[in-house]
Short mmCIF file of C-alpha atoms in Angstrom, two decimals:
data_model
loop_
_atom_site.label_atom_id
_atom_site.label_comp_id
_atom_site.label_asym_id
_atom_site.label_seq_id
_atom_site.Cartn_x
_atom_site.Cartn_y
_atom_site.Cartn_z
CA UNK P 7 120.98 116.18 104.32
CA UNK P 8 120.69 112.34 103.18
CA UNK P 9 117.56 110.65 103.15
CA UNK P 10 117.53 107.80 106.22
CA UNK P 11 114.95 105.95 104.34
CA UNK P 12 116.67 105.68 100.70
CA UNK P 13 120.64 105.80 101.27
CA UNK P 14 122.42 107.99 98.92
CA UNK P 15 119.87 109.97 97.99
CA UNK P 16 120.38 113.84 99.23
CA UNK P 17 116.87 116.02 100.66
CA UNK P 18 116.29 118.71 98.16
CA UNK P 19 113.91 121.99 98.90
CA UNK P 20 111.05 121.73 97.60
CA UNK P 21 107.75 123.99 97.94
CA UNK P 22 105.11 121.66 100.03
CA UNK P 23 102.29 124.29 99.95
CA UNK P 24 103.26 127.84 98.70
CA UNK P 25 105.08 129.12 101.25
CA UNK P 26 105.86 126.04 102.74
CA UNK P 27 109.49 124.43 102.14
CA UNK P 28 110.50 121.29 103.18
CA UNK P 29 113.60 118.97 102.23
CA UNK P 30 112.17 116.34 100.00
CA UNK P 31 113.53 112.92 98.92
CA UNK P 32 113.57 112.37 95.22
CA UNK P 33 113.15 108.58 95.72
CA UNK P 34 110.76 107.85 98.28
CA UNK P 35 108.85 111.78 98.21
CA UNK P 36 109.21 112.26 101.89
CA UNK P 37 109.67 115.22 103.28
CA UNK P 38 111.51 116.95 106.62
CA UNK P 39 110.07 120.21 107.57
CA UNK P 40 111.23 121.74 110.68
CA UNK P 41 108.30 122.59 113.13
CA UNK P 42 109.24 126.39 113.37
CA UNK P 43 108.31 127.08 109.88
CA UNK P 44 104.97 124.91 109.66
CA UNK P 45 104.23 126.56 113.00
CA UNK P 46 104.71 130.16 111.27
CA UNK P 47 103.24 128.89 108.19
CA UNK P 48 100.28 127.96 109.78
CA UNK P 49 99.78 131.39 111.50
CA UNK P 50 100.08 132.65 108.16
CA UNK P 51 97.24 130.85 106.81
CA UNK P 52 93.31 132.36 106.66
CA UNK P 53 91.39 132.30 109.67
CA UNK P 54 88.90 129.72 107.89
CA UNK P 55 90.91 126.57 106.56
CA UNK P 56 89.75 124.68 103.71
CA UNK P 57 87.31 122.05 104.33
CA UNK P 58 87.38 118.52 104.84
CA UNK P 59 88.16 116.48 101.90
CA UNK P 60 86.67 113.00 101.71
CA UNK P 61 89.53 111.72 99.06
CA UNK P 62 91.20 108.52 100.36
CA UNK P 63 94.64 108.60 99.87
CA UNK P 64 97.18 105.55 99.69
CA UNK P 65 99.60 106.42 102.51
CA UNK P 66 102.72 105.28 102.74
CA UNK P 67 104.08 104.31 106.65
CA UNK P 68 106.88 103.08 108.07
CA UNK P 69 106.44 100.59 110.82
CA UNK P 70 110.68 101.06 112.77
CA UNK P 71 111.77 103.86 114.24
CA UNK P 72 113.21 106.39 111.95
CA UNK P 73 116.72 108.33 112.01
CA UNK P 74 116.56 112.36 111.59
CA UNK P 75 118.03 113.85 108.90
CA UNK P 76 119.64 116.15 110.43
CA UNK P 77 120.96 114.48 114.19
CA UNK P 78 120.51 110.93 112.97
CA UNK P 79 119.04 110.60 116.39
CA UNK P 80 115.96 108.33 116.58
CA UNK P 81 112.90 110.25 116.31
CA UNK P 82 109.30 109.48 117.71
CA UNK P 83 106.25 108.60 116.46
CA UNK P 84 102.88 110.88 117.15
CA UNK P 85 99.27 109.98 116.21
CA UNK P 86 97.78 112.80 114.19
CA UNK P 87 94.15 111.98 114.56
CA UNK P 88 92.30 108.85 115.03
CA UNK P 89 90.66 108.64 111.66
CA UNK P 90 94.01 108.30 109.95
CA UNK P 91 96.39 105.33 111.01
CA UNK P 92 99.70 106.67 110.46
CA UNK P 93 101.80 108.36 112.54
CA UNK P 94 104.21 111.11 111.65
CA UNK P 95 107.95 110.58 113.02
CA UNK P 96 109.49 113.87 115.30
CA UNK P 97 112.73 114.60 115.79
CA UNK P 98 112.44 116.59 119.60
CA UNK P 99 116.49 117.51 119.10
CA UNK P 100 115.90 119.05 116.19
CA UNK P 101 112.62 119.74 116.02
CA UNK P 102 111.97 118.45 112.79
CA UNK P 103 108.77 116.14 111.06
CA UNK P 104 109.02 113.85 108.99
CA UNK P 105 105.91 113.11 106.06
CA UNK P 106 106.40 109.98 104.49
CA UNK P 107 105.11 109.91 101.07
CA UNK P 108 101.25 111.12 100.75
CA UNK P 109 101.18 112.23 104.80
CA UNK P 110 101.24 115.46 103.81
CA UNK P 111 98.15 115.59 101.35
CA UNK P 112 96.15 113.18 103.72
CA UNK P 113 96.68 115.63 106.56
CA UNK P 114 95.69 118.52 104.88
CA UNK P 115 92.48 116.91 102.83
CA UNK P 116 91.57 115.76 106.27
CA UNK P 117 91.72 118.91 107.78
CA UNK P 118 94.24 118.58 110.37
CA UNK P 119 97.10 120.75 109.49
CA UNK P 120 96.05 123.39 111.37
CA UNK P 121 96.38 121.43 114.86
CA UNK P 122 98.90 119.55 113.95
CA UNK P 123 101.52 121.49 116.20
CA UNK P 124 99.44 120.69 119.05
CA UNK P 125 98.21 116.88 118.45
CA UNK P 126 102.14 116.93 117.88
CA UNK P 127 102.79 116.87 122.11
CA UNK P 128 102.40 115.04 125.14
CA UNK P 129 99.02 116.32 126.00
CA UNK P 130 98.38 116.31 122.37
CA UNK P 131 98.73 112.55 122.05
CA UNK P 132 97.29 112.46 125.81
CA UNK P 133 94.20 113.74 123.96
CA UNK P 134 93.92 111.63 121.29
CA UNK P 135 94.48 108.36 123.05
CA UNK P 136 91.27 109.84 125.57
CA UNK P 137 89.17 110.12 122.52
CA UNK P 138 89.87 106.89 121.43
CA UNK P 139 89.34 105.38 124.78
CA UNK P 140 85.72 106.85 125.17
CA UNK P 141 85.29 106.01 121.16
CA UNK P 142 85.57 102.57 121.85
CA UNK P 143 83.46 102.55 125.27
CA UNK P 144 81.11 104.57 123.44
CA UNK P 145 80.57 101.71 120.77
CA UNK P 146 80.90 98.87 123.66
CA UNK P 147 77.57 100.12 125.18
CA UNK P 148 76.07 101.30 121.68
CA UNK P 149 76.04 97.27 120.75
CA UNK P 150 75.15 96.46 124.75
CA UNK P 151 71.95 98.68 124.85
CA UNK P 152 71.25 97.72 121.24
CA UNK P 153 68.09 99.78 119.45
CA UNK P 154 67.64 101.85 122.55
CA UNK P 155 71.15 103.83 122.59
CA UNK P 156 70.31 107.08 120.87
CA UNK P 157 67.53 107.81 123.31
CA UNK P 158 70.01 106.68 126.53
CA UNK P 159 73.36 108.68 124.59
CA UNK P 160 70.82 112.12 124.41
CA UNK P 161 69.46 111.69 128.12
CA UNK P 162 73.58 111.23 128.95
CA UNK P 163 74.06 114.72 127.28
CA UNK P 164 70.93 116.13 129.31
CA UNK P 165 71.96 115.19 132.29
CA UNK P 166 75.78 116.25 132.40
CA UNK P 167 74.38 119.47 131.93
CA UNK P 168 71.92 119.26 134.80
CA UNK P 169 71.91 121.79 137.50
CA UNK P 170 70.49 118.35 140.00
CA UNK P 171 72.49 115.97 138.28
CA UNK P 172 73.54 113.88 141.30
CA UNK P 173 69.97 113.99 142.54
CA UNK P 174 68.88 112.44 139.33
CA UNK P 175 71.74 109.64 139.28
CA UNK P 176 70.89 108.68 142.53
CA UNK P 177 66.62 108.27 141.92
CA UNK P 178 68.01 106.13 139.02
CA UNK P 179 69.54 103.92 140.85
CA UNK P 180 66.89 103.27 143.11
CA UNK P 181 65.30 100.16 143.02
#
């Protein structure tokens, strides 16, 4: 397999994590790894993963759509989280993934790589584009409400779990 990113230069194996193999780019240090073996590889893996690492890490991304290795079919781009901006490019003929240079390391020191399969989908990305949405309402009403927020955000929380929740909304909106 070529690289689609560097022309001319061939993907060579390469051990991403031991047990891990991807195809690797000498050039640009991305790597292909189809999603069958990081899916078993991640079985493999203890119960407990590795904690969080707060290293930032210079990530490479590319902005265009990407070629697969393997089909040369365009491949999509998925969110992995919405801490970290890039996005990691799938092949769905294939079922390959593509880690530009660094990818890789920031998922794993971020602690993702153990849902990545998942966030890697329709409901995944579904997901992450909810938690983004109430992330940003969340903050909207934060700077609205000013000082007060932490008192209104825990009597939120109370409530939901309420057994007379909609007795309670409706006395507060009494006027």
């Amino acid at each position: 397999m070529q690289c689609q990113t560097c022309a001319g230069y061939a993907l060579k194996p390469v051990e991403l994590a031991p047990g891990l193999i991807a195809a690797q780019c000498s050039k640009c240090d991305g790597a292909s790894i189809a999603m069958l073996n990081l899916r078993f590889w991640i079985e493999q893996q203890p119960q407990d993963p590795p904690s969080a690492s707060s290293e930032v890490m210079d990530v490479d991304d590319v902005v265009g759509a990407r070629q697969c290795a393997k089909c040369q079919r365009l491949m999509t781009k998925y969110r992995v989280s919405n801490a970290i901006n890039n996005r990691l490019d799938v092949c769905h003929s294939c079922d390959e993934v593509w880690f530009d240079k660094g990818e890789w390391q920031a998922i794993v020191n971020a602690g993702l790589i153990t849902d990545l399969p998942a966030k890697l989908t329709d409901a995944g990305q579904r997901a992450l584009r909810e938690a983004d949405r109430l992330a940003r309402e969340k903050a909207f009403f934060a700077q609205a409400i000013g000082e007060g927020f932490d008192r209104v955000d825990e009597f939120r929380d109370w409530l939901r779990d309420h057994p007379n929740a909609p007795e309670i909304r409706r006395y507060l909106l009494l006027d």
